[in-house]
């Protein structure tokens, strides 16, 4: 496409803004050189690439080419045999690593982002070169000491000689006999050699070579003869270091030259990838959408822009326009000056060019064809030097492209036929539009000629459009309305500005009657259309308000659901805590019951019942918080009040499904004796037993401790068993020994490898029957025996 017309439509300014989103110079250059494609397939590919880049950035906002540099000039220098600086090699390493990172970031998303991965798949790793540069150059861009054995040796000697030289000079400076002649007691450098500052009056007192003097001439910087040889040796080693560093850099530069092709391709792929990301970022910043690309012969039927905005205007104040070409190929826009006609022309042209560049367009929706050429005659190009008037400059521009238009051409004309006699200008403009219509080109023209409005109304393939105008404030509204021609506003403006009514009436009499009726009809149509627009806007506002209310309701319902879940979770947590406390209490009492002679099987049964009560406790926790307090003094049965509970009353503990006798009454709960077990329960967890249900003697008998079991022996021999076989025997033995009232027992496991001893002691940890465990004495078997002592309570 002709760059002159692209500049007229301000595409270079868009590309400058696009380049601002690029991360390095190679992609920046691609952005500024971007040209519209004329191939529908390529345009679709570019748009898909931008769409996928936006999706990828939304999923991973860290996606990018951080660290990449355009190192192609450095690679070219290496190919020509040049030696690259350490910083250049570091940039090459960082660029190759940035390519590897970008490639890995999209490696698993081939199906989601095929256009992007098609770019990153072109990146070649160059892993050996990256490793070599990393071995030789550190992250500060300095050649490492171990880059070569020779460099390591030279740098080690440099440090040794340097330290000797500095120490010797510092000794001279600190010598009292020398200090009298020094301006300052310091060691400094001049010309790369170490010197000391000597007063000019005493220059002969310290033999040496003068390298410099102060601006006042009072201080001479002298290299003492005593350090001359050391300075020379240090300087020679420095030169040797420079030679070795240069040799190392030359070797790595040769490796870069060998990989010149892959490195160049990595830079180019990264530039393409970064350009795609820049398009995505620019589209996101302008709230743009991907235009639908429609190909076919009837391109005029595919132009649709909804709420389109010129991307260079302030997004807070720009007024969107709607444009739709149904069957027309020529759109004639009329209306007042500064009403937005030129902006509408540029918006249509610029958004078409942006689409063909692969950029998303600032609109709510868009459908555009692919043009081979976009021609624009916008603005005044008059030239005094070339003796061109406004009219001549327009004709010169038109002549350059009128014979090149066809069905895949977009033509944008501003003030066609202006700058000459109105009658001749209107006739010429009409003829040009008929030529463009016959060529099937898509044309948008802005004009003030009423003859062109009538032509568009009467001609198939042409349609009128107008820009709105506020007659109260005499200001344009910048709203484009397709299908309605613009009115002449001269009389209305003159009246608002104070022209006498008699003058306006006389002027109206000079207008042809049919023209006056046409203007009146246009005014009525405009009024009706304005009412329709206002009604449509009101409907849109109502819809937006309804959607906002729906969002608020959904948010409130979601919050209520969250609150309900929190209440249920809190109730469940409380039930779990209460159940855990109950299980802990049962574990604590287990030892006491066994020690008192109760059956361990009974305790296990109670534990199982407590586990079964857990789910019920969780569900009932919230309900219990809401229950009215139960009187400890008067539980009832049916409608008959009962006397207050007191110690000795028989009751059933519902949560344990066991009968017992009240042994104590507290403010909020009770203590109930169940056999050998005592437990504290809430008032609502018991029910009073009728004396007729069970004789009191039986209940009291159940509360009495069971008789002790017979002795089971003081030792249990476990030798020959493994840990898994031994533990059931140990637990059964300890249970019987505790019920028999033994104070302690001995478990004989032998010494051996110690595995059985560890298994037994680990299995007994936390056993409520056991007070302590200890190794047997020498006379009891030592490490081969564990003495277990039972709790006394």
Short mmCIF file of C-alpha atoms in Angstrom, two decimals, residues 82-491:
data_model
loop_
_atom_site.label_atom_id
_atom_site.label_comp_id
_atom_site.label_asym_id
_atom_site.label_seq_id
_atom_site.Cartn_x
_atom_site.Cartn_y
_atom_site.Cartn_z
CA UNK A 82 36.20 -9.84 15.66
CA UNK A 83 36.66 -10.34 19.39
CA UNK A 84 33.52 -9.74 21.46
CA UNK A 85 33.62 -8.00 24.81
CA UNK A 86 32.59 -9.92 27.91
CA UNK A 87 29.42 -7.80 28.18
CA UNK A 88 28.48 -8.74 24.60
CA UNK A 89 28.91 -12.42 25.37
CA UNK A 90 26.78 -12.00 28.48
CA UNK A 91 24.01 -10.42 26.35
CA UNK A 92 24.20 -13.34 23.92
CA UNK A 93 23.88 -15.81 26.81
CA UNK A 94 20.91 -13.92 28.29
CA UNK A 95 19.19 -13.77 24.90
CA UNK A 96 19.58 -17.50 24.32
CA UNK A 97 18.29 -18.23 27.82
CA UNK A 98 15.32 -15.89 27.29
CA UNK A 99 14.47 -17.90 24.18
CA UNK A 100 14.66 -21.15 26.11
CA UNK A 101 12.41 -19.77 28.87
CA UNK A 102 9.81 -18.54 26.35
CA UNK A 103 9.86 -21.88 24.57
CA UNK A 104 9.39 -23.83 27.81
CA UNK A 105 6.59 -21.54 28.97
CA UNK A 106 4.46 -22.55 25.97
CA UNK A 107 5.72 -26.12 25.54
CA UNK A 108 2.62 -27.70 27.09
CA UNK A 109 0.12 -25.40 25.35
CA UNK A 110 0.58 -26.36 21.70
CA UNK A 111 -3.15 -27.04 21.29
CA UNK A 112 -4.23 -23.83 23.04
CA UNK A 113 -1.82 -21.41 21.36
CA UNK A 114 -0.76 -22.95 18.01
CA UNK A 115 0.18 -19.61 16.44
CA UNK A 116 2.40 -18.62 19.39
CA UNK A 117 4.05 -22.00 19.71
CA UNK A 118 4.73 -21.97 15.97
CA UNK A 119 7.00 -18.99 16.74
CA UNK A 120 8.70 -20.36 19.86
CA UNK A 121 9.27 -23.76 18.20
CA UNK A 122 11.74 -21.99 15.89
CA UNK A 123 14.00 -21.20 18.87
CA UNK A 124 17.16 -23.33 18.96
CA UNK A 125 18.63 -23.96 22.43
CA UNK A 126 22.39 -23.58 21.73
CA UNK A 127 22.92 -25.22 25.12
CA UNK A 128 26.66 -25.88 24.71
CA UNK A 129 27.36 -22.25 23.82
CA UNK A 130 25.31 -21.03 26.80
CA UNK A 131 27.24 -23.36 29.11
CA UNK A 132 30.60 -22.21 27.69
CA UNK A 133 29.75 -18.53 28.12
CA UNK A 134 28.52 -19.19 31.64
CA UNK A 135 31.78 -21.03 32.42
CA UNK A 136 33.92 -18.15 31.15
CA UNK A 137 31.87 -15.02 32.04
CA UNK A 138 30.28 -14.31 35.42
CA UNK A 139 26.96 -12.51 35.95
CA UNK A 140 28.77 -9.17 36.32
CA UNK A 141 30.22 -9.42 32.82
CA UNK A 142 33.76 -10.23 34.01
CA UNK A 143 35.98 -13.06 32.78
CA UNK A 144 36.28 -15.67 35.53
CA UNK A 145 39.66 -16.55 37.05
CA UNK A 146 39.18 -20.19 36.10
CA UNK A 147 38.33 -19.40 32.48
CA UNK A 148 41.74 -20.93 31.68
CA UNK A 149 44.62 -22.39 33.76
CA UNK A 150 46.97 -19.68 32.48
CA UNK A 151 44.59 -16.89 33.50
CA UNK A 152 44.22 -18.40 36.97
CA UNK A 153 48.03 -18.51 37.35
CA UNK A 154 48.59 -14.95 36.11
CA UNK A 155 45.87 -13.45 38.30
CA UNK A 156 47.22 -15.28 41.33
CA UNK A 157 50.69 -13.81 40.69
CA UNK A 158 49.19 -10.36 40.08
CA UNK A 159 47.61 -10.46 43.53
CA UNK A 160 50.82 -11.63 45.19
CA UNK A 161 53.04 -8.97 43.55
CA UNK A 162 50.43 -6.28 44.15
CA UNK A 163 50.28 -7.10 47.86
CA UNK A 164 54.10 -6.99 48.15
CA UNK A 165 54.23 -3.65 46.32
CA UNK A 166 51.53 -2.02 48.44
CA UNK A 167 53.01 -3.31 51.70
CA UNK A 168 56.43 -1.95 50.79
CA UNK A 169 55.02 1.49 49.90
CA UNK A 170 52.93 1.57 53.09
CA UNK A 171 56.06 0.75 55.09
CA UNK A 172 57.86 3.69 53.46
CA UNK A 173 54.94 6.00 54.17
CA UNK A 174 54.86 4.85 57.80
CA UNK A 175 58.60 5.31 58.27
CA UNK A 176 59.21 8.35 60.45
CA UNK A 177 62.30 9.39 58.49
CA UNK A 178 60.30 9.46 55.26
CA UNK A 179 57.08 10.97 56.59
CA UNK A 180 58.76 14.40 56.97
CA UNK A 181 59.02 14.68 53.19
CA UNK A 182 55.50 13.58 52.33
CA UNK A 183 52.58 15.89 51.63
CA UNK A 184 50.17 13.15 52.82
CA UNK A 185 50.78 9.71 54.31
CA UNK A 186 49.03 7.88 51.49
CA UNK A 187 49.74 5.56 48.56
CA UNK A 188 48.07 6.46 45.26
CA UNK A 189 48.36 5.80 41.51
CA UNK A 190 49.43 7.82 38.51
CA UNK A 191 49.50 6.38 35.00
CA UNK A 192 48.79 2.89 36.30
CA UNK A 193 51.79 2.87 38.67
CA UNK A 194 51.88 3.24 42.46
CA UNK A 195 53.39 6.52 43.75
CA UNK A 196 53.61 8.54 46.97
CA UNK A 197 52.95 12.33 47.30
CA UNK A 198 56.23 14.14 48.09
CA UNK A 199 56.59 17.83 48.90
CA UNK A 200 58.20 19.61 45.99
CA UNK A 201 60.88 21.11 48.24
CA UNK A 202 62.14 17.62 49.17
CA UNK A 203 62.04 15.92 45.78
CA UNK A 204 65.70 14.89 46.02
CA UNK A 205 65.27 13.30 49.45
CA UNK A 206 63.33 10.29 48.07
CA UNK A 207 65.03 8.94 44.93
CA UNK A 208 62.56 7.86 42.29
CA UNK A 209 60.69 8.63 39.08
CA UNK A 210 58.35 11.65 38.99
CA UNK A 211 55.07 10.71 37.27
CA UNK A 212 52.91 13.77 37.98
CA UNK A 213 52.54 16.92 40.05
CA UNK A 214 49.62 18.71 41.67
CA UNK A 215 47.92 21.73 40.08
CA UNK A 216 49.63 24.02 42.60
CA UNK A 217 53.04 22.48 41.95
CA UNK A 218 53.57 21.88 45.67
CA UNK A 219 53.25 18.09 45.44
CA UNK A 220 55.17 15.66 43.27
CA UNK A 221 53.92 12.10 42.75
CA UNK A 222 57.08 9.98 42.86
CA UNK A 223 57.58 6.28 42.28
CA UNK A 224 60.43 5.36 44.67
CA UNK A 225 63.39 3.49 43.16
CA UNK A 226 62.98 0.92 45.90
CA UNK A 227 59.64 -0.20 44.40
CA UNK A 228 60.52 0.30 40.74
CA UNK A 229 61.17 -3.37 40.04
CA UNK A 230 58.01 -4.47 41.87
CA UNK A 231 55.96 -1.89 39.91
CA UNK A 232 57.46 -3.15 36.67
CA UNK A 233 56.73 -6.78 37.57
CA UNK A 234 53.15 -5.91 38.55
CA UNK A 235 52.64 -4.00 35.32
CA UNK A 236 54.04 -6.87 33.22
CA UNK A 237 51.69 -9.34 34.93
CA UNK A 238 48.76 -7.03 34.25
CA UNK A 239 49.64 -6.98 30.57
CA UNK A 240 49.92 -10.76 30.61
CA UNK A 241 46.45 -10.92 32.17
CA UNK A 242 45.04 -8.70 29.43
CA UNK A 243 46.58 -10.91 26.75
CA UNK A 244 45.15 -14.08 28.31
CA UNK A 245 41.70 -12.51 28.75
CA UNK A 246 41.76 -11.45 25.11
CA UNK A 247 42.74 -15.01 24.10
CA UNK A 248 39.84 -16.45 26.10
CA UNK A 249 37.36 -13.97 24.62
CA UNK A 250 38.66 -14.72 21.14
CA UNK A 251 38.03 -18.44 21.65
CA UNK A 252 34.46 -17.89 22.87
CA UNK A 253 33.84 -15.39 20.04
CA UNK A 254 34.85 -18.11 17.58
CA UNK A 255 32.22 -20.40 19.17
CA UNK A 256 29.65 -17.61 18.69
CA UNK A 257 30.62 -17.34 15.02
CA UNK A 258 30.04 -21.09 14.62
CA UNK A 259 26.51 -20.70 16.05
CA UNK A 260 25.72 -17.47 14.14
CA UNK A 261 22.77 -18.95 12.26
CA UNK A 262 20.92 -20.40 15.29
CA UNK A 263 21.59 -17.26 17.37
CA UNK A 264 20.18 -15.04 14.63
CA UNK A 265 17.10 -17.23 14.33
CA UNK A 266 16.58 -17.08 18.10
CA UNK A 267 16.66 -13.25 18.01
CA UNK A 268 14.20 -13.18 15.10
CA UNK A 269 11.84 -15.64 16.78
CA UNK A 270 11.99 -13.68 20.04
CA UNK A 271 11.26 -10.48 18.13
CA UNK A 272 8.20 -12.06 16.50
CA UNK A 273 7.06 -13.48 19.85
CA UNK A 274 7.53 -10.14 21.62
CA UNK A 275 5.66 -8.34 18.82
CA UNK A 276 2.70 -10.69 19.32
CA UNK A 277 2.75 -9.93 23.05
CA UNK A 278 2.99 -6.19 22.29
CA UNK A 279 -0.09 -6.43 20.04
CA UNK A 280 -1.90 -8.20 22.85
CA UNK A 281 -0.91 -5.56 25.41
CA UNK A 282 -1.91 -2.72 23.09
CA UNK A 283 -5.27 -4.38 22.39
CA UNK A 284 -5.85 -4.83 26.11
CA UNK A 285 -4.97 -1.20 26.86
CA UNK A 286 -7.42 0.08 24.21
CA UNK A 287 -10.23 -2.35 25.16
CA UNK A 288 -10.15 -3.71 21.62
CA UNK A 289 -11.68 -6.75 19.93
CA UNK A 290 -10.61 -8.95 17.04
CA UNK A 291 -12.47 -8.02 13.86
CA UNK A 292 -14.15 -10.80 11.93
CA UNK A 293 -12.46 -11.07 8.53
CA UNK A 294 -14.96 -11.77 5.77
CA UNK A 295 -13.65 -12.52 2.31
CA UNK A 296 -15.66 -12.53 -0.89
CA UNK A 297 -16.62 -10.45 -3.85
CA UNK A 298 -19.26 -8.34 -2.08
CA UNK A 299 -16.87 -6.63 0.32
CA UNK A 300 -19.30 -3.76 0.88
CA UNK A 301 -21.67 -6.10 2.65
CA UNK A 302 -19.06 -7.06 5.25
CA UNK A 303 -18.26 -3.66 6.78
CA UNK A 304 -19.77 -3.48 10.25
CA UNK A 305 -18.44 -1.45 13.14
CA UNK A 306 -20.29 -1.28 16.45
CA UNK A 307 -19.33 1.41 18.95
CA UNK A 308 -16.05 1.96 17.12
CA UNK A 309 -13.61 4.49 18.60
CA UNK A 310 -10.72 6.32 16.98
CA UNK A 311 -7.67 4.91 18.83
CA UNK A 312 -5.76 8.22 18.89
CA UNK A 313 -8.52 10.22 20.57
CA UNK A 314 -8.98 10.45 24.32
CA UNK A 315 -10.79 7.22 25.27
CA UNK A 316 -12.64 9.05 28.05
CA UNK A 317 -14.22 11.62 25.74
CA UNK A 318 -14.33 10.01 22.27
CA UNK A 319 -17.84 9.31 21.00
CA UNK A 320 -18.19 5.82 19.45
CA UNK A 321 -19.79 5.43 16.03
CA UNK A 322 -21.79 2.63 14.43
CA UNK A 323 -21.19 1.95 10.73
CA UNK A 324 -22.85 -0.75 8.63
CA UNK A 325 -22.78 -1.26 4.87
CA UNK A 326 -25.60 -3.55 3.92
CA UNK A 327 -26.02 -3.44 0.13
CA UNK A 328 -24.43 -0.01 -0.42
CA UNK A 329 -20.92 0.59 -1.69
CA UNK A 330 -20.89 4.39 -1.36
CA UNK A 331 -21.59 6.13 1.96
CA UNK A 332 -22.27 9.90 1.70
CA UNK A 333 -21.83 11.68 5.07
CA UNK A 334 -23.26 15.19 5.47
CA UNK A 335 -23.58 17.49 8.44
CA UNK A 336 -22.12 20.62 10.06
CA UNK A 337 -18.46 21.52 10.23
CA UNK A 338 -16.53 20.02 13.19
CA UNK A 339 -19.35 17.50 13.50
CA UNK A 340 -17.14 14.42 13.22
CA UNK A 341 -17.32 13.64 9.49
CA UNK A 342 -13.53 13.51 9.08
CA UNK A 343 -13.11 11.49 12.29
CA UNK A 344 -15.64 8.97 10.96
CA UNK A 345 -13.67 8.68 7.69
CA UNK A 346 -10.38 8.17 9.53
CA UNK A 347 -11.91 5.71 11.99
CA UNK A 348 -13.18 3.45 9.19
CA UNK A 349 -9.88 3.63 7.31
CA UNK A 350 -7.58 3.28 10.31
CA UNK A 351 -9.45 0.34 11.83
CA UNK A 352 -9.29 -1.42 8.46
CA UNK A 353 -5.52 -0.93 8.33
CA UNK A 354 -5.09 -2.05 11.96
CA UNK A 355 -7.01 -5.24 11.25
CA UNK A 356 -4.80 -6.06 8.28
CA UNK A 357 -1.75 -5.48 10.51
CA UNK A 358 -3.10 -8.08 12.92
CA UNK A 359 -4.12 -5.56 15.58
CA UNK A 360 -7.36 -5.70 17.48
CA UNK A 361 -9.60 -2.67 16.97
CA UNK A 362 -11.22 -0.43 19.63
CA UNK A 363 -14.88 -1.34 19.16
CA UNK A 364 -17.55 -3.51 20.73
CA UNK A 365 -17.73 -5.61 17.57
CA UNK A 366 -16.29 -5.41 14.07
CA UNK A 367 -16.42 -7.20 10.73
CA UNK A 368 -14.16 -5.96 7.95
CA UNK A 369 -12.96 -7.12 4.53
CA UNK A 370 -9.34 -7.29 3.42
CA UNK A 371 -8.46 -4.46 1.03
CA UNK A 372 -5.68 -4.51 -1.54
CA UNK A 373 -5.48 -0.71 -1.43
CA UNK A 374 -6.69 2.04 0.88
CA UNK A 375 -6.72 5.53 -0.67
CA UNK A 376 -7.44 8.67 1.33
CA UNK A 377 -7.93 12.25 0.16
CA UNK A 378 -8.25 13.98 3.52
CA UNK A 379 -7.07 17.44 4.51
CA UNK A 380 -5.79 20.43 2.60
CA UNK A 381 -2.57 19.91 0.64
CA UNK A 382 -2.33 23.30 -1.03
CA UNK A 383 1.25 24.40 -1.81
CA UNK A 384 2.43 27.92 -2.61
CA UNK A 385 5.77 26.60 -3.91
CA UNK A 386 4.03 24.24 -6.36
CA UNK A 387 1.28 26.79 -7.17
CA UNK A 388 -1.40 24.34 -5.97
CA UNK A 389 -4.69 25.63 -4.58
CA UNK A 390 -6.95 23.58 -2.32
CA UNK A 391 -9.00 22.44 -5.32
CA UNK A 392 -5.90 21.63 -7.39
CA UNK A 393 -4.26 19.67 -4.59
CA UNK A 394 -7.37 17.50 -4.16
CA UNK A 395 -7.58 16.82 -7.90
CA UNK A 396 -3.88 15.95 -8.08
CA UNK A 397 -4.32 13.42 -5.29
CA UNK A 398 -7.47 11.95 -6.85
CA UNK A 399 -5.76 11.61 -10.24
CA UNK A 400 -3.02 9.47 -8.64
CA UNK A 401 -5.42 6.64 -7.73
CA UNK A 402 -8.78 6.95 -9.56
CA UNK A 403 -7.68 4.54 -12.29
CA UNK A 404 -6.35 1.98 -9.74
CA UNK A 405 -9.56 1.25 -7.84
CA UNK A 406 -11.45 -2.03 -7.95
CA UNK A 407 -13.74 -4.18 -5.80
CA UNK A 408 -10.99 -4.65 -3.16
CA UNK A 409 -10.26 -0.95 -2.72
CA UNK A 410 -11.33 1.39 0.08
CA UNK A 411 -11.57 5.08 -0.91
CA UNK A 412 -12.00 7.83 1.69
CA UNK A 413 -12.80 11.33 0.39
CA UNK A 414 -13.13 14.44 2.55
CA UNK A 415 -14.97 17.48 1.12
CA UNK A 416 -15.06 16.07 -2.41
CA UNK A 417 -15.34 18.83 -5.02
CA UNK A 418 -14.71 21.67 -2.53
CA UNK A 419 -12.64 24.76 -3.31
CA UNK A 420 -14.31 25.74 -6.58
CA UNK A 421 -17.69 26.90 -7.98
CA UNK A 422 -20.36 24.98 -5.99
CA UNK A 423 -22.37 23.97 -9.06
CA UNK A 424 -19.35 22.72 -10.98
CA UNK A 425 -17.84 21.18 -7.85
CA UNK A 426 -21.04 19.26 -7.06
CA UNK A 427 -21.27 18.01 -10.66
CA UNK A 428 -17.63 16.86 -10.62
CA UNK A 429 -18.10 15.17 -7.24
CA UNK A 430 -21.17 13.29 -8.49
CA UNK A 431 -19.31 12.09 -11.58
CA UNK A 432 -16.38 10.85 -9.48
CA UNK A 433 -18.74 8.95 -7.16
CA UNK A 434 -20.46 7.33 -10.15
CA UNK A 435 -17.03 6.23 -11.42
CA UNK A 436 -16.16 4.70 -8.04
CA UNK A 437 -19.56 3.02 -7.80
CA UNK A 438 -19.10 1.47 -11.25
CA UNK A 439 -15.68 0.10 -10.22
CA UNK A 440 -17.29 -1.65 -7.20
CA UNK A 441 -14.88 0.12 -4.88
CA UNK A 442 -15.99 0.80 -1.32
CA UNK A 443 -16.17 4.57 -0.86
CA UNK A 444 -16.93 6.86 2.07
CA UNK A 445 -17.25 10.56 1.25
CA UNK A 446 -17.87 13.60 3.45
CA UNK A 447 -19.52 16.59 1.77
CA UNK A 448 -21.70 19.68 2.18
CA UNK A 449 -23.30 19.45 -1.28
CA UNK A 450 -27.08 18.86 -1.09
CA UNK A 451 -26.94 17.50 -4.64
CA UNK A 452 -24.92 14.54 -3.39
CA UNK A 453 -27.52 13.84 -0.70
CA UNK A 454 -30.21 13.63 -3.40
CA UNK A 455 -27.93 11.49 -5.58
CA UNK A 456 -27.32 9.03 -2.74
CA UNK A 457 -31.04 8.86 -2.01
CA UNK A 458 -31.90 8.07 -5.65
CA UNK A 459 -28.99 5.79 -6.56
CA UNK A 460 -28.80 2.06 -5.90
CA UNK A 461 -25.57 1.13 -4.14
CA UNK A 462 -25.33 4.49 -2.32
CA UNK A 463 -26.63 5.49 1.10
CA UNK A 464 -26.77 8.71 3.12
CA UNK A 465 -25.36 9.25 6.60
CA UNK A 466 -25.24 12.27 8.87
CA UNK A 467 -23.52 13.56 11.99
CA UNK A 468 -25.85 14.75 14.76
CA UNK A 469 -26.08 18.40 15.83
CA UNK A 470 -27.48 19.99 19.01
CA UNK A 471 -29.56 22.98 17.91
CA UNK A 472 -29.92 24.27 21.45
CA UNK A 473 -26.19 24.57 22.17
CA UNK A 474 -25.15 24.86 18.50
CA UNK A 475 -22.60 22.11 19.12
CA UNK A 476 -21.99 18.90 17.16
CA UNK A 477 -22.68 15.60 18.93
CA UNK A 478 -20.16 13.51 16.93
CA UNK A 479 -22.75 10.75 16.45
CA UNK A 480 -22.88 9.10 13.01
CA UNK A 481 -26.33 8.01 11.81
CA UNK A 482 -26.44 5.81 8.71
CA UNK A 483 -29.54 6.07 6.49
CA UNK A 484 -30.39 9.71 7.14
CA UNK A 485 -28.83 12.71 5.33
CA UNK A 486 -27.63 15.70 7.32
CA UNK A 487 -29.66 18.89 7.43
CA UNK A 488 -28.54 22.37 6.56
CA UNK A 489 -28.06 24.23 9.84
CA UNK A 490 -27.39 27.71 8.44
CA UNK A 491 -30.75 29.29 9.40
#
